[in-house]
XYZ file of C-alpha atoms in Angstrom:
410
model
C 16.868 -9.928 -12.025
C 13.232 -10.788 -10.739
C 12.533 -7.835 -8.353
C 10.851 -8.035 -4.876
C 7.003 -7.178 -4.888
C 7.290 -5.379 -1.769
C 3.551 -5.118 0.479
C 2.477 -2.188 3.127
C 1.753 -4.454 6.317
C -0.723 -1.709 8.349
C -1.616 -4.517 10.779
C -0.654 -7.898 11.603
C -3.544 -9.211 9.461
C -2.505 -7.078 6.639
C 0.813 -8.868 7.223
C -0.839 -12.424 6.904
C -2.795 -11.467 3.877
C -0.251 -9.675 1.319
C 2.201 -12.731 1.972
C -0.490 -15.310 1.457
C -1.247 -13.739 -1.784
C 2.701 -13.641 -3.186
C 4.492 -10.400 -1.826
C 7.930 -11.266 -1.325
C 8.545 -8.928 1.532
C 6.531 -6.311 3.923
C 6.933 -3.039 5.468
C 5.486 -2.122 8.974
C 5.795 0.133 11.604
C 7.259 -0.278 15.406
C 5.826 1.902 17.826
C 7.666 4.862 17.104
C 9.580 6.545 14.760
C 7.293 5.782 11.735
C 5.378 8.149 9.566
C 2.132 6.474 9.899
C 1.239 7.130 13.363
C -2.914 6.962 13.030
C -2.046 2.972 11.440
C -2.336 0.087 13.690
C 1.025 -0.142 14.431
C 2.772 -3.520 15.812
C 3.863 -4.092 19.177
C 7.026 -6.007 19.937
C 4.644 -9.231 19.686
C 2.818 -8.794 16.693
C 6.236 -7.970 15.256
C 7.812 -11.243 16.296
C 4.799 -12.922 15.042
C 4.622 -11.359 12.070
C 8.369 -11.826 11.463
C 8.220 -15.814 12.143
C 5.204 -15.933 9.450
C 7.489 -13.929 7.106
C 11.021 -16.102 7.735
C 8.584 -19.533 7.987
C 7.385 -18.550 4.405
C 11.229 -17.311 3.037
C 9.964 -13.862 2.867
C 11.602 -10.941 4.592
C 10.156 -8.125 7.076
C 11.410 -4.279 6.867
C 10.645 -1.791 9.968
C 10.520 2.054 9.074
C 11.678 3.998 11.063
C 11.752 7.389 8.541
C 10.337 10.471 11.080
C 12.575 13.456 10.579
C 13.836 13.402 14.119
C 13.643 16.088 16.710
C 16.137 16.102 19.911
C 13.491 14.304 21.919
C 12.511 11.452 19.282
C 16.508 10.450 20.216
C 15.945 9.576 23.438
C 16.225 5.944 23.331
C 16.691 5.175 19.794
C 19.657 3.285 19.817
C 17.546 0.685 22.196
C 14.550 0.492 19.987
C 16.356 -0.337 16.666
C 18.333 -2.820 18.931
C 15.059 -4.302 19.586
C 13.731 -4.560 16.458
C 17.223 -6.761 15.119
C 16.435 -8.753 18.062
C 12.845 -9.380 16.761
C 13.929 -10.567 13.614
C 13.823 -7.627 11.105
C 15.437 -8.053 8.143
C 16.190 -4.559 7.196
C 14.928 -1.021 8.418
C 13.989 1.745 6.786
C 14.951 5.622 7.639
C 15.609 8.948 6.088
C 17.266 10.961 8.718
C 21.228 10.894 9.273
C 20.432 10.657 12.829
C 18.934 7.226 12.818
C 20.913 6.473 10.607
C 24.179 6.805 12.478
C 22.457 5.506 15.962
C 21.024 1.786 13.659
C 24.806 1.517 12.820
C 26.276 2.033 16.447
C 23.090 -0.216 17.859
C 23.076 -2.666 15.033
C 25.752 -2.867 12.981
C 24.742 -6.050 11.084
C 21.060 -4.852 10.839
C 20.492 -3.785 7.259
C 19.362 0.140 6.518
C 17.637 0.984 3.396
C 17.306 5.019 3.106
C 13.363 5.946 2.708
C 12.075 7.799 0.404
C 12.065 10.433 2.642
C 15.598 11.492 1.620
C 14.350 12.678 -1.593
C 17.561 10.979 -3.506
C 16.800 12.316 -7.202
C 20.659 11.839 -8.490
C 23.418 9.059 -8.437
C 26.074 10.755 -6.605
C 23.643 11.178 -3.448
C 22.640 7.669 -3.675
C 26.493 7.023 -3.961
C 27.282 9.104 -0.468
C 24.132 7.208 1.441
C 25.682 3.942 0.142
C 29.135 4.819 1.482
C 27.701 5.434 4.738
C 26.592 1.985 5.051
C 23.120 2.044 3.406
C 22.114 -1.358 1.412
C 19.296 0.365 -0.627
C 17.731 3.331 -2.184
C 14.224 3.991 -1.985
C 14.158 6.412 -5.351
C 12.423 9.728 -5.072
C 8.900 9.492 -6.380
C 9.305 12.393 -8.887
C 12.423 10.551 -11.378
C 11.622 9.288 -14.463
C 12.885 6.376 -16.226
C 15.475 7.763 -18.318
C 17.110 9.276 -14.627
C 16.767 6.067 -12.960
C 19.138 4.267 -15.610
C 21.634 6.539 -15.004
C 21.625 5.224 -10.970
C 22.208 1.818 -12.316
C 25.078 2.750 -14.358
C 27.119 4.678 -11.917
C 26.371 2.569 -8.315
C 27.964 -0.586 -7.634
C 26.257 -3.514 -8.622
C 25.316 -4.414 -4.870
C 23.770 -1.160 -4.077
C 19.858 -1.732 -4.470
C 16.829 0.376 -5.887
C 13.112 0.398 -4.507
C 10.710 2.295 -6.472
C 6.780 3.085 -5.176
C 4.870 1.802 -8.477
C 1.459 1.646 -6.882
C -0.638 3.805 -4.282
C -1.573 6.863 -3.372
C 0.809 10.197 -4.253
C 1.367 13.498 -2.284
C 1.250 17.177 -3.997
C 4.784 17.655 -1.438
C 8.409 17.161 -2.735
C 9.190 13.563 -1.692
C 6.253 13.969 1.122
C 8.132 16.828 2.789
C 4.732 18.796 3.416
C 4.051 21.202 6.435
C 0.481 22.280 4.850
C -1.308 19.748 7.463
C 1.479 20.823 10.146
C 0.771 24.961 9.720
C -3.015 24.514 9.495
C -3.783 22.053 12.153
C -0.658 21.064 13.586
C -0.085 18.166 12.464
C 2.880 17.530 11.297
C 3.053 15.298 7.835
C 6.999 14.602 8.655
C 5.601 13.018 11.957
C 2.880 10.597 10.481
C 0.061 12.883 11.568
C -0.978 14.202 8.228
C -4.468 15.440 7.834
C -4.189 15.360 3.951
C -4.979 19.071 4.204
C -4.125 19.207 0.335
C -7.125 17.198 -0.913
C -9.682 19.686 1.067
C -11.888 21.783 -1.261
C -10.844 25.268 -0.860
C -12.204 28.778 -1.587
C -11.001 32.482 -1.535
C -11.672 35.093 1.060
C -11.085 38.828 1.064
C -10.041 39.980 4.727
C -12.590 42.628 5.159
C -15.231 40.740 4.316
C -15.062 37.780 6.456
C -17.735 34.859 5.794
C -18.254 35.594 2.132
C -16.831 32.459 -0.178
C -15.130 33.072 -3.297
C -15.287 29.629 -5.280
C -12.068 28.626 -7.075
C -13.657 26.473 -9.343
C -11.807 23.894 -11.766
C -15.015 22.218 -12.769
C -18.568 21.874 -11.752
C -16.953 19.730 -8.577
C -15.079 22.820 -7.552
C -10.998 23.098 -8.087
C -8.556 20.508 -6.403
C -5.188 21.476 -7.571
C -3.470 20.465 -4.690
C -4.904 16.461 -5.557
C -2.688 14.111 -6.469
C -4.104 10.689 -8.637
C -2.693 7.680 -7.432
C -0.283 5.939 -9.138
C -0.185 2.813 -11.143
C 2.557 0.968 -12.755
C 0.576 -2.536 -13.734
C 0.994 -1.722 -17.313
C 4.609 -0.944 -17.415
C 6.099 -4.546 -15.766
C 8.872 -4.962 -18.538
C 9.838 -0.765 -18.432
C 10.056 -1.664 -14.650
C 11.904 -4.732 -15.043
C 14.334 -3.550 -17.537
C 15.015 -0.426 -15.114
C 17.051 -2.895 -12.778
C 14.714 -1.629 -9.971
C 15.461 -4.022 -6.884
C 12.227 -3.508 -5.659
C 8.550 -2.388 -6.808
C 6.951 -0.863 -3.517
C 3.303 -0.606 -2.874
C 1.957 2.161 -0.976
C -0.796 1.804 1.610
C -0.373 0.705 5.390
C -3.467 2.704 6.277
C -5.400 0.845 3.270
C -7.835 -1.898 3.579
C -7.038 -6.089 3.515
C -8.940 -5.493 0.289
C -7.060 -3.322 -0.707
C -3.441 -5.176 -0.174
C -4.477 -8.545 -1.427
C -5.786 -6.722 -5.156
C -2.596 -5.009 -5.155
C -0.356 -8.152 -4.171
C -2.617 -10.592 -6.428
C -2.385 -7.907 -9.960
C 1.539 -7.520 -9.215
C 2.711 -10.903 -8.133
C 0.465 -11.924 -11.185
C 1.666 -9.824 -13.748
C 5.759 -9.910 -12.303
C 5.416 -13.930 -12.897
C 4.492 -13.673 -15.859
C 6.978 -11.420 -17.311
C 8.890 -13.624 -16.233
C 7.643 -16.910 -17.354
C 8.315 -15.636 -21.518
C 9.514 -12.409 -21.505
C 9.569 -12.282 -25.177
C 6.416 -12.792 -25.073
C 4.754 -11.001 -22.625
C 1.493 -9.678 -22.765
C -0.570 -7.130 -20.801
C -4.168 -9.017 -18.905
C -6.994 -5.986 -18.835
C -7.923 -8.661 -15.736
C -4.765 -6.747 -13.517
C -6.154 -3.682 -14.323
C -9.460 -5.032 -13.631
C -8.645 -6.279 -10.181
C -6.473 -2.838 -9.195
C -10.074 -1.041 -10.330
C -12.040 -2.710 -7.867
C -10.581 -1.113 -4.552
C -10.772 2.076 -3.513
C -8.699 4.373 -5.409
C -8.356 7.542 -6.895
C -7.756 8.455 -11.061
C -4.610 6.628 -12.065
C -1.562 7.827 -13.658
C 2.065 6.740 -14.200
C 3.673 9.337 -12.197
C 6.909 10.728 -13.112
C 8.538 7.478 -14.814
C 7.877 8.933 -18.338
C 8.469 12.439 -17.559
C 4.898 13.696 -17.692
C 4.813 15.749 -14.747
C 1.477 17.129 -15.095
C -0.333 14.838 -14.536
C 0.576 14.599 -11.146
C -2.304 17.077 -10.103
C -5.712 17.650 -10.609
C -9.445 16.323 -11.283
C -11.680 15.425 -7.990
C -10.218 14.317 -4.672
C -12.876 11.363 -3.999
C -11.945 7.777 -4.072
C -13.646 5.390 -7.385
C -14.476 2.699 -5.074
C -16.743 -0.080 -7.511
C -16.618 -2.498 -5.238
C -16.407 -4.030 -1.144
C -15.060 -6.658 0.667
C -17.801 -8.372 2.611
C -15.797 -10.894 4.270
C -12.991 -13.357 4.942
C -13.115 -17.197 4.845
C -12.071 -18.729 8.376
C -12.953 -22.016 7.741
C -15.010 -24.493 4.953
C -16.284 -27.588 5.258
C -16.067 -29.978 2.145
C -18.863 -32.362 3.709
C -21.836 -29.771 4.478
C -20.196 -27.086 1.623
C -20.793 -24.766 4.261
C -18.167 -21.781 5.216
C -17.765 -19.615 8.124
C -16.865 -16.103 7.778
C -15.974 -12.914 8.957
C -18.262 -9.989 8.088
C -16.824 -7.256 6.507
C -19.192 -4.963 4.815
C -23.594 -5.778 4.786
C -24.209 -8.595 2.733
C -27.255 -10.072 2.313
C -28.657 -14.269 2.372
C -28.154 -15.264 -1.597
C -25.888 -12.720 -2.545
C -24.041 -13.570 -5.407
C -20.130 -12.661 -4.656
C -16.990 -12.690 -6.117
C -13.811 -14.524 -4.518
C -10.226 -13.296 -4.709
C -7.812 -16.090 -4.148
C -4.220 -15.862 -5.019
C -2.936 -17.175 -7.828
C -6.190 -18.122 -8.780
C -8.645 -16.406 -11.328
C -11.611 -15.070 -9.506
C -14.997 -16.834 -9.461
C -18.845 -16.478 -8.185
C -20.336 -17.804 -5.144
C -23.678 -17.367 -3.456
C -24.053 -17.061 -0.113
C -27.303 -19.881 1.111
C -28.692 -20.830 4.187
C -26.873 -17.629 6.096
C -26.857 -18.392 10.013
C -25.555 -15.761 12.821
C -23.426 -17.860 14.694
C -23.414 -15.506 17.817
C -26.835 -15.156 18.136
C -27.588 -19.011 16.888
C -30.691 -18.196 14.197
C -31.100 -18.123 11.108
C -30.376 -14.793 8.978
C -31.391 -12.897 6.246
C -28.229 -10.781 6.836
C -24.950 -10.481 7.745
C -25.189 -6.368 9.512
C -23.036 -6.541 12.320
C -19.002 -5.526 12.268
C -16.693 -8.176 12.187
C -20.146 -10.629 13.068
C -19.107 -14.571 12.226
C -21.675 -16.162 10.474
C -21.975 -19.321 7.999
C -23.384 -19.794 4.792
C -23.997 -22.329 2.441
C -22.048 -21.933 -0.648
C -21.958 -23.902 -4.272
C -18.300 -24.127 -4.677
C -15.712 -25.392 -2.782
C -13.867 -22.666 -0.600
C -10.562 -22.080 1.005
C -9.596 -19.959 4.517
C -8.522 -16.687 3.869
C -10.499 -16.221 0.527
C -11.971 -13.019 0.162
C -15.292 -12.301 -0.794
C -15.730 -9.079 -2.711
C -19.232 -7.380 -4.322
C -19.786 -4.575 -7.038
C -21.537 -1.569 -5.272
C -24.791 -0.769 -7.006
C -25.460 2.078 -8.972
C -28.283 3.653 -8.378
C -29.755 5.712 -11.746
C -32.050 8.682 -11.144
């Protein structure tokens, strides 16, 4: 069984971008009920547009819906998750029995796959959810390989598995954390986290207010709270073998940069596996393009049982390199492209472009022109400014252009 490469969609243009680049379904959020209530969420149009993009394409669109509900968040749930089978969703996603049981009185043909949220770590539960209706399990991060075979053996064969296998992890059991809740109100089970576990913290005696004791790990201070993100590129035929349904990638609040690496390494690496098993072979260029974004120290997780290394070592992001824009149009006549501005880039810049299913190549960027402002430029400095630029290979809308991020040495 090939298995889904499933995308975070934090925006409609997220959306766009990890199905151009091969994700075979998305995730989003409504406008409640989701845990990622500082994302962009979609309104009902942006859904239905993103949902005809997805059917247009054969691709499929899931909705989460996976707050731990409180009396109040009931109040016209039935109606919402009516509304989002009208829009097209193919499947939603909670965690709490309440939702649950109010998806199958409002929408009784709309699919439910339990979140993550539910912390399923054994068969039998996953057996009980499935009895009640529920198509798939979204495993627990923290089981390993070796625990996740013992799901396939004991469900029926139509009862489906999604794993995370990429993105960022939480120090909490299954992300049930009220550290962010009890220190700032704001409650992690609501999707108002503050990621209160990756602060830097020190120790102070109660009579002596003001005076700093350092906890200190290493010369960068002590994070053992910090979680390193996970990454699973390495592992496709483990993954494969598993009988995983789906491999999920974390990361609605993450950048189009971000989503389209992710997608691109995945979708990449997935095919191939599947174009000679037998003869499969790792490509240091995944890893490559997953090392790129924004991300922190990678590690396998749980899968081989080496629990760990699930915390410690700095709380910053690596981030190597940035996206400086997006293609919107090229012309084949002038060889001159339009773009979107990203991140500062500068008149004969030499940039990379990631293109899926393509192997990434160099461009420089000639002749730069601020289209707003109709002159000439020697830089592109201005948010989400549109400006052309000569270029000495043929381009393609929606290419991203990436750059490595200097180092500076002292």
């Amino acid at each position: 069984m090939k298995p889904e490469i499933l995308a975070p969609a934090g925006s409609l243009e997220k959306l766009k971008i990890a199905i151009d680049f091969g994700a075979d379904a998305v995730y989003l959020g409504g406008g409640k009920l989701n845990l990622r209530a500082f994302s962009n969420n979609f309104t009902n149009e942006e859904i239905a547009e993103g949902v005809k993009y997805c059917h247009d394409r054969g691709r499929k669109v899931y909705a989460v819906v996976n707050v731990f509900a409180r009396n109040y968040d009931l109040n016209g749930v039935e109606e919402y998750i009516k509304g989002l089978e009208e829009l097209g969703i193919d499947a939603i996603l909670a965690g709490d029995p309440a939702i649950i049981v109010a998806a199958k009185k409002a929408a009784p043909n709309l699919e439910i796959h339990l979140s993550t949220q539910a912390n399923t770590v054994n068969w039998m539960a996953a057996k009980f959810w499935y009895d009640q209706g529920v198509k798939r399990i979204v495993l627990a991060r923290e089981l390993t390989f070796n625990e996740i075979k013992g799901f396939k053996e004991n469900l029926p064969e139509d009862c489906e598995l999604e794993a995370f296998v990429h993105g960022s992890m939480c120090i909490a059991y299954s992300g049930r954390c009220l550290i962010s809740n009890y220190m700032l109100g704001r409650d992690a089970n609501k999707g108002i986290c503050s990621n209160a576990c990756r602060y830097k913290y020190a120790l102070v005696e109660e009579t002596r207010p003001g005076e700093y004791y350092p906890v200190v790990e290493d010369e960068d201070g002590t994070y053992i709270m910090n979680s390193k993100d996970l990454c699973m590129i390495k592992h496709i035929p483990e993954l494969v073998e598993s009988g995983i349904h789906s491999l999920k990638i974390e990361g609605r609040m993450k950048s189009e940069f971000y989503v389209a690496s992710a997608v691109k390494a995945y979708r990449e690496a997935v095919d191939s596996y599947f174009e000679n098993p037998e003869g499969y072979e790792f490509k240091e260029e995944w890893m490559h393009i997953l090392n790129r974004v924004s991300h922190r120290q990678y590690h396998t997780g749980f899968f081989f049982g080496r629990n760990g290394e699930q915390n410690y070592d700095v709380s910053s992001y690596i981030r190597n390199y940035d996206i400086v824009g997006i293609v919107k149009s090229y012309d084949p006549e002038t060889k001159v492209a339009t773009i979107l501005q990203k991140n500062r880039v500068f008149k004969d810049d030499c940039v990379e472009v990631l293109r899926a299913r393509t192997p990434d190549f160099n461009v420089t960027l000639m002749d730069m022109f601020d289209v707003e402002k109709n002159v000439d430029t020697d830089v592109a400095n201005r948010a989400q400014m549109i400006f052309t630029a000569k270029v000495d290979k043929p381009l393609k809308e929606n290419d991203m252009l990436i750059k490595g991020k200097k180092v500076l040495s002292l």
